[in-house]
mmCIF file of C-alpha atoms in Angstrom:
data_model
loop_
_atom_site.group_PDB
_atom_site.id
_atom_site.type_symbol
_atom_site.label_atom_id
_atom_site.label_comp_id
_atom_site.label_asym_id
_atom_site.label_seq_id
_atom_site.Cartn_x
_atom_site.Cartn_y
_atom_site.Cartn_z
ATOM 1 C CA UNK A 1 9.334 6.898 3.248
ATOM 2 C CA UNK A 2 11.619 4.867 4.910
ATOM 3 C CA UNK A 3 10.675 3.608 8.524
ATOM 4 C CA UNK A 4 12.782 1.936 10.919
ATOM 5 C CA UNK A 5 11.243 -1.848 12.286
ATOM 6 C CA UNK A 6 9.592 -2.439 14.423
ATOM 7 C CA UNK A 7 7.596 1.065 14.396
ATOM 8 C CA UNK A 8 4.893 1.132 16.941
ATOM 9 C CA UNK A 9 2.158 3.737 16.018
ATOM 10 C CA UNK A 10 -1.237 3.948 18.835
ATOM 11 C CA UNK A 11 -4.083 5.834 18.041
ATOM 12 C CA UNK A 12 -6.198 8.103 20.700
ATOM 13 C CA UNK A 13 -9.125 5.042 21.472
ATOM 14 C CA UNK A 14 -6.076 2.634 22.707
ATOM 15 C CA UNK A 15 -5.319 0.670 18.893
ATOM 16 C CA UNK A 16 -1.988 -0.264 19.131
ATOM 17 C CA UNK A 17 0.227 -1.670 15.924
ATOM 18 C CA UNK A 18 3.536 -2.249 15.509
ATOM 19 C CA UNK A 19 5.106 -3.471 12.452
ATOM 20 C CA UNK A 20 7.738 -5.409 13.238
ATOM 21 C CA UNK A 21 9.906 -6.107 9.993
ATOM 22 C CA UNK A 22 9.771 -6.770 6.620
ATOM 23 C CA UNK A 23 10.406 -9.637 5.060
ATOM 24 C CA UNK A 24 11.737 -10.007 1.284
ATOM 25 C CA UNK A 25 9.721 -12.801 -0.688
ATOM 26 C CA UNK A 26 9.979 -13.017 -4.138
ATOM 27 C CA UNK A 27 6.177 -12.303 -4.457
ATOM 28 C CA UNK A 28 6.265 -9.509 -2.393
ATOM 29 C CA UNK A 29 7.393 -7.963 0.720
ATOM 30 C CA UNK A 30 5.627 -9.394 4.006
ATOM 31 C CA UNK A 31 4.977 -7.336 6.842
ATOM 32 C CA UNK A 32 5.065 -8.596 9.835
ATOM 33 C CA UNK A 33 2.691 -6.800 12.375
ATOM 34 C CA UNK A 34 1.420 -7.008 16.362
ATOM 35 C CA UNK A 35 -1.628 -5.122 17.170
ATOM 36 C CA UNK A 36 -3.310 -4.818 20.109
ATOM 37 C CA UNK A 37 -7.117 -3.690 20.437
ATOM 38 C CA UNK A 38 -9.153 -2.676 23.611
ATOM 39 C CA UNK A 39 -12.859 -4.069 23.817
ATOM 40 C CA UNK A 40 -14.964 -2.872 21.054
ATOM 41 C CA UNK A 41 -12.498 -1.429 19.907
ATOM 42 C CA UNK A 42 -11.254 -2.333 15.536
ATOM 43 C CA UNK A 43 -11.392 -0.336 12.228
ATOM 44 C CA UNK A 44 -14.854 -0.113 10.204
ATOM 45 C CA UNK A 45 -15.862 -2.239 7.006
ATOM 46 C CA UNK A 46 -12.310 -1.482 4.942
ATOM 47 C CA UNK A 47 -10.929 -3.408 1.658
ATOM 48 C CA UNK A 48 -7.322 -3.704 0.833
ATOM 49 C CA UNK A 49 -7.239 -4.097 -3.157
ATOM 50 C CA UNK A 50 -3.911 -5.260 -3.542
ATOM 51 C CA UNK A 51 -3.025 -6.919 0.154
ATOM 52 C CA UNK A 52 -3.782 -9.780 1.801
ATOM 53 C CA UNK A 53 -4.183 -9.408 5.646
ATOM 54 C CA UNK A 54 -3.937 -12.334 8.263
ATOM 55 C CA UNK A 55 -4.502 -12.409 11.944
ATOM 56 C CA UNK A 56 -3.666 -14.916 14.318
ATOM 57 C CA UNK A 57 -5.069 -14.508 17.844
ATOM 58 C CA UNK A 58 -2.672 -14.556 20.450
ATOM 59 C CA UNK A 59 -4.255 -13.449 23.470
ATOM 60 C CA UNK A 60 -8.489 -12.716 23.863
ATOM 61 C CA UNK A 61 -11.342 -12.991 21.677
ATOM 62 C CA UNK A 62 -11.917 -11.201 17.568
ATOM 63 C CA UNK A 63 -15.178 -10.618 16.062
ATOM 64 C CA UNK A 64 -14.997 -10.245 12.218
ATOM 65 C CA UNK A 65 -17.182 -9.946 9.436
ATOM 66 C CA UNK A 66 -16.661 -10.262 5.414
ATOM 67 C CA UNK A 67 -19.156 -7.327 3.892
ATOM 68 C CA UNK A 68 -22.719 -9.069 3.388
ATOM 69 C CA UNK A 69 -21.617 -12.256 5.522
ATOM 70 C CA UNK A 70 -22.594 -13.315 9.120
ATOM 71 C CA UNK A 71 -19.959 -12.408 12.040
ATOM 72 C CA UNK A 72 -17.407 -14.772 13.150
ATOM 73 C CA UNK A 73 -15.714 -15.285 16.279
ATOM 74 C CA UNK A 74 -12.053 -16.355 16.789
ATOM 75 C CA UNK A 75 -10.090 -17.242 20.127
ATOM 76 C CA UNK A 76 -6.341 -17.611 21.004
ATOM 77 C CA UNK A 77 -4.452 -19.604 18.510
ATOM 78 C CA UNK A 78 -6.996 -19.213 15.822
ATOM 79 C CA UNK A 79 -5.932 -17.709 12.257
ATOM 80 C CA UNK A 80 -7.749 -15.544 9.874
ATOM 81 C CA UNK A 81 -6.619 -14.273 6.402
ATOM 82 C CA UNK A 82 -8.439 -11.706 4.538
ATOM 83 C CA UNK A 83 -7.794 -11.880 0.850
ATOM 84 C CA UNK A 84 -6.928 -8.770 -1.018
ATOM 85 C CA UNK A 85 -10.066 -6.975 -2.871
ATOM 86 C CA UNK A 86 -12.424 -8.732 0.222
ATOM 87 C CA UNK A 87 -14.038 -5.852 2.306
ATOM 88 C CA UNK A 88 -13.885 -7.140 5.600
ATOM 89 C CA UNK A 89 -13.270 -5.435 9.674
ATOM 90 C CA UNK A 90 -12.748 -6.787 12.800
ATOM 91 C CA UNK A 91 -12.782 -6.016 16.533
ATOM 92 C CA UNK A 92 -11.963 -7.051 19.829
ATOM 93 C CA UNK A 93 -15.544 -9.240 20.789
ATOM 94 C CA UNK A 94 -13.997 -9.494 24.446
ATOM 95 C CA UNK A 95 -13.712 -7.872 27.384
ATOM 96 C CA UNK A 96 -10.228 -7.653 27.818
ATOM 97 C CA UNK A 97 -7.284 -6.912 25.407
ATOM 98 C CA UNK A 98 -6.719 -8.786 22.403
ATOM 99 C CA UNK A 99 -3.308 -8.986 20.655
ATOM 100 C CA UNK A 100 -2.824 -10.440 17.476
ATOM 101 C CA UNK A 101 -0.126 -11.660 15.211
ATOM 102 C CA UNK A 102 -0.272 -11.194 11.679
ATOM 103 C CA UNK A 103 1.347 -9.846 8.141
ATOM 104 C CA UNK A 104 0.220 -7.533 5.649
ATOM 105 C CA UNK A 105 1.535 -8.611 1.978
ATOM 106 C CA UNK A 106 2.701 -6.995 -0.069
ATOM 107 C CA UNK A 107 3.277 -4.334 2.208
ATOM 108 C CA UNK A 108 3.041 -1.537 -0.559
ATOM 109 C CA UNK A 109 2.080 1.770 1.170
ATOM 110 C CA UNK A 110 0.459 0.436 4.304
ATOM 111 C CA UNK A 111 3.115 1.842 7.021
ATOM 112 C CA UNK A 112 2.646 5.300 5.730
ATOM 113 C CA UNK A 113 -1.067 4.975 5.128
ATOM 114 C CA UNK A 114 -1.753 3.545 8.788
ATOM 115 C CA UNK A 115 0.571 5.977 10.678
ATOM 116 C CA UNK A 116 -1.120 8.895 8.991
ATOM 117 C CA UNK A 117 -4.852 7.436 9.879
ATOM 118 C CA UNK A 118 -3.677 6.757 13.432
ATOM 119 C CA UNK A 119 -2.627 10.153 13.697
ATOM 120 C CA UNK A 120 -5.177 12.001 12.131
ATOM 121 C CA UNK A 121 -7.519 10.335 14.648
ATOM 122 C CA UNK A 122 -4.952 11.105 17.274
ATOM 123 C CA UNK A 123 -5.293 14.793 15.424
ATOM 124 C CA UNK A 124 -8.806 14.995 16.146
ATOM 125 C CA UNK A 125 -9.061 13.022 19.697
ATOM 126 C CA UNK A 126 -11.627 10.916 18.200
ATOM 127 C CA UNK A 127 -12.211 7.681 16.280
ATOM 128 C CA UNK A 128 -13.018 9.390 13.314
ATOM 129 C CA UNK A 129 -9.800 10.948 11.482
ATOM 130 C CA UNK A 130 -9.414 14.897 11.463
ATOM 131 C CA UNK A 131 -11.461 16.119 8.238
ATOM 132 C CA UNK A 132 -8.737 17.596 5.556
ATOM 133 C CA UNK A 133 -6.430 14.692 6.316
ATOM 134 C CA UNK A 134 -8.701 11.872 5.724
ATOM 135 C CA UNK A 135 -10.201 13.198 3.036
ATOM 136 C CA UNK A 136 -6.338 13.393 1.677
ATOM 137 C CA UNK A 137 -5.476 9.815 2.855
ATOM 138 C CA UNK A 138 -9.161 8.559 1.490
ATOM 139 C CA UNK A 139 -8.506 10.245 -2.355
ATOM 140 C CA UNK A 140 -5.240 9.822 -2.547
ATOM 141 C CA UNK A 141 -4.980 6.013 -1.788
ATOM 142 C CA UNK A 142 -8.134 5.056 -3.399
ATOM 143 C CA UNK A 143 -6.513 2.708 -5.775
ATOM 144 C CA UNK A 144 -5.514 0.921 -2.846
ATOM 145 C CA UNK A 145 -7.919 1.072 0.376
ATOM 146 C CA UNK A 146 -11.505 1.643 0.822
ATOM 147 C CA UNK A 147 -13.691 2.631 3.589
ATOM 148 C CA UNK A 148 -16.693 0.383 2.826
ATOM 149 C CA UNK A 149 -19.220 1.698 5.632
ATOM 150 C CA UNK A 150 -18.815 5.838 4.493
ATOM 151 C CA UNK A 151 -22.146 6.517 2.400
ATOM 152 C CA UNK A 152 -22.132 6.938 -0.692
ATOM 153 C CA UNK A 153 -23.025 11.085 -0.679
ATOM 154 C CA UNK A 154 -19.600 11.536 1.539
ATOM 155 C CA UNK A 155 -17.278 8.960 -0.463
ATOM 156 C CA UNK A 156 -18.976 10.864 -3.938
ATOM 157 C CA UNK A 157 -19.365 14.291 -2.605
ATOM 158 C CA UNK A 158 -18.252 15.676 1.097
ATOM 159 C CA UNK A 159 -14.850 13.875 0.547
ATOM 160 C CA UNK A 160 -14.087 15.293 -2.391
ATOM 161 C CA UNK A 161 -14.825 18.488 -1.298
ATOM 162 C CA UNK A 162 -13.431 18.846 1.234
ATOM 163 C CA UNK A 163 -9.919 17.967 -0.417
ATOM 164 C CA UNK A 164 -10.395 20.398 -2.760
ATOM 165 C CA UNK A 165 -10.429 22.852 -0.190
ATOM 166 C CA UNK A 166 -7.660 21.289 1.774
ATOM 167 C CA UNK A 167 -6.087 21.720 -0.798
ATOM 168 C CA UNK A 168 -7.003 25.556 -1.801
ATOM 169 C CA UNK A 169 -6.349 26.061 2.190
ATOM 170 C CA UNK A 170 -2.371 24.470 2.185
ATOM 171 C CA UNK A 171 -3.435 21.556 4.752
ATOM 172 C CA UNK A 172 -1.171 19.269 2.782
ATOM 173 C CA UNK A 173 2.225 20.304 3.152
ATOM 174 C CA UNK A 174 3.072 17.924 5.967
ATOM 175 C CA UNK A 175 2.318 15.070 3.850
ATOM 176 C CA UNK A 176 4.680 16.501 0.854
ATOM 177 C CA UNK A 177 7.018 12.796 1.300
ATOM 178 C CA UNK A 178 3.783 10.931 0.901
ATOM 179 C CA UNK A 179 4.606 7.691 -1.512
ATOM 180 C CA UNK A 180 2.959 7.768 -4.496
ATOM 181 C CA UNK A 181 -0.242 5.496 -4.212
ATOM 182 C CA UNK A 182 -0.223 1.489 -5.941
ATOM 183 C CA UNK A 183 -1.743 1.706 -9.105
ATOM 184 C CA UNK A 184 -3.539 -1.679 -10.000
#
């Protein structure tokens, strides 16, 4: 899919990311991306196999935690880069809005992936995404994103299922000019 920079997507809890452009390196594409996060507010345990993710604090205060590690605090000006294959979230640890610089590299499938997340939570009005499309996002890009906090019955059972019958019910056809997931 081809998207037009920057492309500002916001999800239904007040997450707001924009990427702003991409940037042609000869290891990879860079993209560049603002996000903005309301208090408490930030995405669960996740792992990006093949992307490295950095963060620079521009305005507020982020909590973040590598999976099995102690949380860490950042303020304004502050960096932090999460190496691909690293399970790792963050979240706004203040009490007003943080906004954050950052890139995602390479950028791979993360536009599409992101934009459909946002709006299958948008889809359902909650943080949790609307059931048939996550559990299409969550198979279909497993070679490239995890959700480290599901348990291991829904990852191994409930997801699966429940694309299977997604799929049996047509609940895919909007997502018919999905890319083709990264293979490792």
């Amino acid at each position: 899919m081809d998207y037009q920079f920057p492309h500002t997507i916001e999800n239904c809890i007040g997450e707001k990311l924009t990427f702003l452009q991409l940037v042609k390196e000869p290891d990879g594409d860079r993209l560049l991306v603002e996000n903005s996060v309301p208090p408490g507010a930030g995405p669960m345990m996740h792992t990006h196999f093949l992307q490295e993710e950095a963060l620079t604090v521009v305005k507020g205060r982020i909590g973040y935690q590598l999976k099995g590690q102690e949380a860490k605090f950042a303020e304004a000006g502050e960096s932090i880069v999460f190496r691909a294959g690293v399970p790792h979230r963050f979240w706004n640890a203040g009490n007003d809005e943080l906004r954050c610089s950052g890139y995602i590299k390479p950028a791979n499938t993360i536009v599409f992936y992101l934009s459909s997340i946002f709006a299958a939570q948008n889809k359902s009005g909650s943080p949790r995404p609307e059931l048939f499309d996550g559990a299409y996002l969550i198979t279909r890009y497993a070679s490239e994103y995890e959700l480290n906090e599901l348990p291991w019955p829904v990852k191994k059972i409930i997801i699966p299922l429940t694309y299977f019958i997604g799929k049996l019910l047509c609940k895919y056809k909007h997502f018919k000019n999905a890319p083709e997931p990264i293979k490792p």
